[in-house]
PDB file of C-alpha atoms in Angstrom:
ATOM      1  CA  MET A   1     111.232 105.579  98.682  1.00  0.00           C
ATOM      2  CA  ALA A   2     108.528 107.848  99.989  1.00  0.00           C
ATOM      3  CA  VAL A   3     107.926 109.194  96.468  1.00  0.00           C
ATOM      4  CA  TRP A   4     107.601 105.672  95.089  1.00  0.00           C
ATOM      5  CA  ARG A   5     105.245 104.780  97.947  1.00  0.00           C
ATOM      6  CA  ASP A   6     103.068 107.779  97.086  1.00  0.00           C
ATOM      7  CA  ARG A   7     102.996 106.793  93.400  1.00  0.00           C
ATOM      8  CA  ILE A   8     101.866 103.297  94.318  1.00  0.00           C
ATOM      9  CA  LEU A   9      99.154 104.695  96.583  1.00  0.00           C
ATOM     10  CA  VAL A  10      97.889 106.868  93.733  1.00  0.00           C
ATOM     11  CA  ALA A  11      97.979 103.892  91.334  1.00  0.00           C
ATOM     12  CA  LEU A  12      95.961 101.780  93.788  1.00  0.00           C
ATOM     13  CA  GLU A  13      93.230 104.374  94.312  1.00  0.00           C
ATOM     14  CA  PRO A  14      89.842 102.896  93.447  1.00  0.00           C
ATOM     15  CA  CYS A  15      87.973 104.178  90.443  1.00  0.00           C
ATOM     16  CA  THR A  16      85.023 106.294  91.493  1.00  0.00           C
ATOM     17  CA  ASP A  17      83.550 106.651  88.000  1.00  0.00           C
ATOM     18  CA  ALA A  18      81.217 103.660  87.622  1.00  0.00           C
ATOM     19  CA  ASP A  19      80.421 104.644  84.019  1.00  0.00           C
ATOM     20  CA  MET A  20      84.084 104.197  83.036  1.00  0.00           C
ATOM     21  CA  VAL A  21      84.229 100.744  84.618  1.00  0.00           C
ATOM     22  CA  GLU A  22      80.921  99.802  82.978  1.00  0.00           C
ATOM     23  CA  ALA A  23      82.261 100.910  79.588  1.00  0.00           C
ATOM     24  CA  VAL A  24      85.328  98.673  79.951  1.00  0.00           C
ATOM     25  CA  VAL A  25      83.242  95.709  81.136  1.00  0.00           C
ATOM     26  CA  GLY A  26      80.568  96.239  78.493  1.00  0.00           C
ATOM     27  CA  LYS A  27      83.149  96.359  75.694  1.00  0.00           C
ATOM     28  CA  LEU A  28      84.681  93.076  76.876  1.00  0.00           C
ATOM     29  CA  LEU A  29      81.347  91.323  77.322  1.00  0.00           C
ATOM     30  CA  LEU A  30      80.117  92.318  73.854  1.00  0.00           C
ATOM     31  CA  GLY A  31      82.593  89.847  72.400  1.00  0.00           C
ATOM     32  CA  PHE A  32      81.005  87.011  74.362  1.00  0.00           C
ATOM     33  CA  GLU A  33      77.345  87.682  73.524  1.00  0.00           C
ATOM     34  CA  ASN A  34      75.776  85.293  71.012  1.00  0.00           C
ATOM     35  CA  GLY A  35      72.208  86.460  71.139  1.00  0.00           C
ATOM     36  CA  GLN A  36      70.592  89.776  71.826  1.00  0.00           C
ATOM     37  CA  GLN A  37      69.659  90.705  75.355  1.00  0.00           C
ATOM     38  CA  ASN A  38      67.273  93.382  76.416  1.00  0.00           C
ATOM     39  CA  ALA A  39      68.550  96.515  78.109  1.00  0.00           C
ATOM     40  CA  GLN A  40      67.370  95.399  81.535  1.00  0.00           C
ATOM     41  CA  ALA A  41      69.311  92.121  81.390  1.00  0.00           C
ATOM     42  CA  THR A  42      72.432  93.922  80.155  1.00  0.00           C
ATOM     43  CA  GLN A  43      72.159  96.522  82.907  1.00  0.00           C
ATOM     44  CA  ALA A  44      71.653  93.831  85.583  1.00  0.00           C
ATOM     45  CA  ARG A  45      74.603  91.826  84.277  1.00  0.00           C
ATOM     46  CA  ASN A  46      76.847  94.898  84.162  1.00  0.00           C
ATOM     47  CA  GLY A  47      75.700  95.807  87.684  1.00  0.00           C
ATOM     48  CA  GLU A  48      77.017  92.459  88.948  1.00  0.00           C
ATOM     49  CA  TYR A  49      80.412  93.198  87.398  1.00  0.00           C
ATOM     50  CA  LEU A  50      80.441  96.731  88.818  1.00  0.00           C
ATOM     51  CA  THR A  51      79.751  95.347  92.290  1.00  0.00           C
ATOM     52  CA  ALA A  52      82.546  92.767  91.945  1.00  0.00           C
ATOM     53  CA  LEU A  53      85.008  95.388  90.660  1.00  0.00           C
ATOM     54  CA  GLU A  54      84.146  98.050  93.218  1.00  0.00           C
ATOM     55  CA  GLY A  55      87.169  99.556  94.918  1.00  0.00           C
ATOM     56  CA  LEU A  56      89.636  98.552  92.193  1.00  0.00           C
ATOM     57  CA  PRO A  57      91.624 100.974  90.009  1.00  0.00           C
ATOM     58  CA  LEU A  58      90.354 101.613  86.469  1.00  0.00           C
ATOM     59  CA  TRP A  59      93.717 100.961  84.824  1.00  0.00           C
ATOM     60  CA  ALA A  60      93.858  97.508  86.463  1.00  0.00           C
ATOM     61  CA  VAL A  61      90.317  96.732  85.248  1.00  0.00           C
ATOM     62  CA  MET A  62      91.371  97.769  81.724  1.00  0.00           C
ATOM     63  CA  GLU A  63      94.494  95.561  81.854  1.00  0.00           C
ATOM     64  CA  ALA A  64      92.469  92.574  83.097  1.00  0.00           C
ATOM     65  CA  SER A  65      89.948  93.175  80.306  1.00  0.00           C
ATOM     66  CA  ASP A  66      92.782  93.129  77.755  1.00  0.00           C
ATOM     67  CA  ARG A  67      94.098  89.870  79.224  1.00  0.00           C
ATOM     68  CA  PHE A  68      90.643  88.286  78.922  1.00  0.00           C
ATOM     69  CA  ARG A  69      90.378  89.573  75.360  1.00  0.00           C
ATOM     70  CA  THR A  70      93.729  87.985  74.410  1.00  0.00           C
ATOM     71  CA  GLY A  71      93.159  84.868  76.532  1.00  0.00           C
ATOM     72  CA  GLU A  72      96.406  85.388  78.492  1.00  0.00           C
ATOM     73  CA  VAL A  73      94.905  85.588  81.951  1.00  0.00           C
ATOM     74  CA  LEU A  74      96.905  85.329  85.184  1.00  0.00           C
ATOM     75  CA  VAL A  75      94.325  83.321  87.151  1.00  0.00           C
ATOM     76  CA  ALA A  76      93.754  79.710  86.167  1.00  0.00           C
ATOM     77  CA  GLY A  77      90.346  78.139  85.758  1.00  0.00           C
ATOM     78  CA  TRP A  78      88.733  80.397  83.160  1.00  0.00           C
ATOM     79  CA  ASN A  79      87.065  78.645  80.226  1.00  0.00           C
ATOM     80  CA  LYS A  80      87.754  80.768  77.139  1.00  0.00           C
ATOM     81  CA  ALA A  81      84.488  79.675  75.557  1.00  0.00           C
ATOM     82  CA  PHE A  82      82.504  81.673  78.130  1.00  0.00           C
ATOM     83  CA  ARG A  83      82.685  85.183  79.455  1.00  0.00           C
ATOM     84  CA  PRO A  84      84.397  85.524  82.824  1.00  0.00           C
ATOM     85  CA  THR A  85      82.101  85.589  85.815  1.00  0.00           C
ATOM     86  CA  PRO A  86      82.154  88.698  88.000  1.00  0.00           C
ATOM     87  CA  PRO A  87      84.310  86.954  90.661  1.00  0.00           C
ATOM     88  CA  GLN A  88      86.719  85.694  87.971  1.00  0.00           C
ATOM     89  CA  PHE A  89      87.026  89.208  86.571  1.00  0.00           C
ATOM     90  CA  ALA A  90      87.677  90.657  90.037  1.00  0.00           C
ATOM     91  CA  ASP A  91      90.241  87.929  90.807  1.00  0.00           C
ATOM     92  CA  GLU A  92      92.053  88.684  87.540  1.00  0.00           C
ATOM     93  CA  VAL A  93      92.202  92.390  88.409  1.00  0.00           C
ATOM     94  CA  ARG A  94      93.540  91.623  91.908  1.00  0.00           C
ATOM     95  CA  GLU A  95      96.132  89.215  90.512  1.00  0.00           C
ATOM     96  CA  GLY A  96      97.304  91.992  88.194  1.00  0.00           C
ATOM     97  CA  LEU A  97      97.733  94.222  91.249  1.00  0.00           C
ATOM     98  CA  ALA A  98      99.635  91.598  93.280  1.00  0.00           C
ATOM     99  CA  ASP A  99     103.133  92.700  92.229  1.00  0.00           C
ATOM    100  CA  LEU A 100     102.353  96.349  92.946  1.00  0.00           C
ATOM    101  CA  ARG A 101     100.946  95.421  96.363  1.00  0.00           C
ATOM    102  CA  ARG A 102     104.104  93.396  97.167  1.00  0.00           C
ATOM    103  CA  GLN A 103     106.189  96.445  96.288  1.00  0.00           C
ATOM    104  CA  GLN A 104     103.966  98.558  98.506  1.00  0.00           C
ATOM    105  CA  ILE A 105     104.522  96.199 101.452  1.00  0.00           C
ATOM    106  CA  GLN A 106     108.300  96.142 100.897  1.00  0.00           C
ATOM    107  CA  ILE A 107     108.462  99.937 100.742  1.00  0.00           C
ATOM    108  CA  ARG A 108     106.299 100.221 103.845  1.00  0.00           C
ATOM    109  CA  ASP A 109     108.570  97.817 105.702  1.00  0.00           C
ATOM    110  CA  ILE A 110     111.659  99.756 104.645  1.00  0.00           C
ATOM    111  CA  LEU A 111     110.194 103.122 105.571  1.00  0.00           C
ATOM    112  CA  ASN A 112     108.936 101.828 108.919  1.00  0.00           C
ATOM    113  CA  ALA A 113     112.151  99.990 109.760  1.00  0.00           C
ATOM    114  CA  GLU A 114     113.776 100.866 113.047  1.00  0.00           C
ATOM    115  CA  ILE A 115     117.075 102.663 112.685  1.00  0.00           C
ATOM    116  CA  LEU A 116     119.554 101.418 115.224  1.00  0.00           C
ATOM    117  CA  PRO A 117     121.906 103.980 116.729  1.00  0.00           C
ATOM    118  CA  ASP A 118     125.645 103.661 116.266  1.00  0.00           C
ATOM    119  CA  PRO A 119     127.043 101.384 118.929  1.00  0.00           C
ATOM    120  CA  ASP A 120     128.826 102.874 121.907  1.00  0.00           C
ATOM    121  CA  PRO A 121     132.594 102.340 121.394  1.00  0.00           C
ATOM    122  CA  GLU A 122     132.991 101.354 125.048  1.00  0.00           C
ATOM    123  CA  ALA A 123     130.211  98.777 124.767  1.00  0.00           C
ATOM    124  CA  VAL A 124     131.820  97.382 121.623  1.00  0.00           C
ATOM    125  CA  GLU A 125     135.166  97.052 123.404  1.00  0.00           C
ATOM    126  CA  ARG A 126     133.492  95.368 126.390  1.00  0.00           C
ATOM    127  CA  ALA A 127     131.827  92.883 124.047  1.00  0.00           C
ATOM    128  CA  ARG A 128     135.122  92.170 122.292  1.00  0.00           C
ATOM    129  CA  GLN A 129     136.871  91.672 125.618  1.00  0.00           C
ATOM    130  CA  ALA A 130     134.119  89.332 126.782  1.00  0.00           C
ATOM    131  CA  ALA A 131     134.550  87.321 123.579  1.00  0.00           C
ATOM    132  CA  ARG A 132     138.325  87.168 124.063  1.00  0.00           C
ATOM    133  CA  ASP A 133     137.839  86.063 127.679  1.00  0.00           C
ATOM    134  CA  ALA A 134     135.350  83.394 126.645  1.00  0.00           C
ATOM    135  CA  ILE A 135     137.728  82.038 124.000  1.00  0.00           C
ATOM    136  CA  ALA A 136     140.667  82.081 126.425  1.00  0.00           C
ATOM    137  CA  GLY A 137     138.561  80.310 129.071  1.00  0.00           C
ATOM    138  CA  LYS A 138     137.511  77.648 126.586  1.00  0.00           C
ATOM    139  CA  LEU A 139     141.124  77.074 125.524  1.00  0.00           C
ATOM    140  CA  MET A 140     142.178  76.838 129.169  1.00  0.00           C
ATOM    141  CA  ARG A 141     139.418  74.289 129.916  1.00  0.00           C
ATOM    142  CA  GLU A 142     140.441  72.222 126.875  1.00  0.00           C
ATOM    143  CA  GLN A 143     144.086  72.237 128.014  1.00  0.00           C
ATOM    144  CA  GLN A 144     143.030  71.208 131.519  1.00  0.00           C
ATOM    145  CA  ASP A 145     140.882  68.404 130.090  1.00  0.00           C
ATOM    146  CA  ARG A 146     143.821  67.160 127.996  1.00  0.00           C
ATOM    147  CA  ARG A 147     146.144  67.366 131.005  1.00  0.00           C
ATOM    148  CA  ARG A 148     143.665  65.395 133.148  1.00  0.00           C
ATOM    149  CA  ALA A 149     143.326  62.750 130.433  1.00  0.00           C
ATOM    150  CA  VAL A 150     147.129  62.379 130.213  1.00  0.00           C
ATOM    151  CA  GLU A 151     147.397  62.218 134.008  1.00  0.00           C
ATOM    152  CA  ALA A 152     144.664  59.578 134.144  1.00  0.00           C
ATOM    153  CA  GLU A 153     146.458  57.472 131.538  1.00  0.00           C
ATOM    154  CA  GLU A 154     149.734  57.814 133.422  1.00  0.00           C
ATOM    155  CA  ALA A 155     148.047  56.843 136.695  1.00  0.00           C
ATOM    156  CA  GLU A 156     146.482  53.796 135.051  1.00  0.00           C
ATOM    157  CA  ARG A 157     149.827  52.816 133.550  1.00  0.00           C
ATOM    158  CA  ASP A 158     151.566  53.255 136.932  1.00  0.00           C
ATOM    159  CA  VAL A 159     148.924  51.063 138.619  1.00  0.00           C
ATOM    160  CA  VAL A 160     149.401  48.327 136.041  1.00  0.00           C
ATOM    161  CA  LEU A 161     153.197  48.564 136.107  1.00  0.00           C
ATOM    162  CA  ALA A 162     153.224  48.564 139.907  1.00  0.00           C
ATOM    163  CA  GLY A 163     151.191  45.370 139.985  1.00  0.00           C
ATOM    164  CA  PRO A 164     152.429  41.803 139.664  1.00  0.00           C
ATOM    165  CA  PRO A 165     154.886  41.125 136.863  1.00  0.00           C
ATOM    166  CA  ILE A 166     153.387  40.303 133.496  1.00  0.00           C
ATOM    167  CA  LYS A 167     154.541  37.077 131.912  1.00  0.00           C
ATOM    168  CA  ALA A 168     156.324  37.398 128.603  1.00  0.00           C
ATOM    169  CA  GLY A 169     153.886  37.210 125.713  1.00  0.00           C
ATOM    170  CA  ALA A 170     150.833  37.716 127.971  1.00  0.00           C
ATOM    171  CA  LEU A 171     150.031  41.053 126.353  1.00  0.00           C
ATOM    172  CA  GLY A 172     150.015  41.729 122.647  1.00  0.00           C
ATOM    173  CA  LEU A 173     152.031  44.632 121.264  1.00  0.00           C
ATOM    174  CA  ALA A 174     148.956  46.861 120.933  1.00  0.00           C
ATOM    175  CA  ALA A 175     147.902  46.279 124.551  1.00  0.00           C
ATOM    176  CA  LEU A 176     151.482  46.686 125.763  1.00  0.00           C
ATOM    177  CA  GLY A 177     151.864  49.952 123.833  1.00  0.00           C
ATOM    178  CA  LYS A 178     149.093  51.475 125.937  1.00  0.00           C
ATOM    179  CA  PHE A 179     151.223  51.163 129.056  1.00  0.00           C
ATOM    180  CA  LEU A 180     154.559  52.221 127.648  1.00  0.00           C
ATOM    181  CA  ARG A 181     155.713  55.820 127.630  1.00  0.00           C
ATOM    182  CA  ALA A 182     155.016  57.632 124.357  1.00  0.00           C
ATOM    183  CA  PRO A 183     158.681  58.198 123.277  1.00  0.00           C
ATOM    184  CA  PHE A 184     159.444  54.531 123.832  1.00  0.00           C
ATOM    185  CA  THR A 185     156.344  53.490 121.846  1.00  0.00           C
ATOM    186  CA  ARG A 186     157.300  55.664 118.875  1.00  0.00           C
ATOM    187  CA  ALA A 187     160.845  54.337 118.897  1.00  0.00           C
ATOM    188  CA  THR A 188     159.583  50.750 119.049  1.00  0.00           C
ATOM    189  CA  THR A 189     157.128  51.360 116.211  1.00  0.00           C
ATOM    190  CA  ALA A 190     159.774  53.139 114.119  1.00  0.00           C
ATOM    191  CA  ALA A 191     162.234  50.256 114.680  1.00  0.00           C
ATOM    192  CA  ARG A 192     159.871  47.755 113.068  1.00  0.00           C
TER     193      ARG A 192
END
């Protein structure tokens, strides 16, 4: 990873030879010139491109120039009938570098990642025991909740059954089934 990071850093080094960048830009712009310009105008125009492309690698400038030449640019908004403006040219170069910069960030994140030490076996066992205890406690609470619900139903049934006698036919079968013991209810339902 460190080797790949170093290769990317070398590839992203800015070009320090302005004449090389001007040669690439000048070659591209020659294809867009319809009339003749004087040397001063050409030099001023090329200076604008050099300023916009300052700090970018030469190979990326060359690739962007080739994309403009073929019309297969990465950045939208360029009218093929006109030469790219200095900002458009710089944006195209940067867009060509985007994938390499993403790789650089990923490698940096990997190389700078914190390495966690192996867990202490005792701490792992304590954590497992705590999880087992928590699960057991939850199961116990659920059983207690079920037991309380059953006891509450039985108490309600006992209160109703201990009350005044119910006249025959006063309660429907569904309402009566609520107050009967479960085995009796199943047997009654199965008999039907």
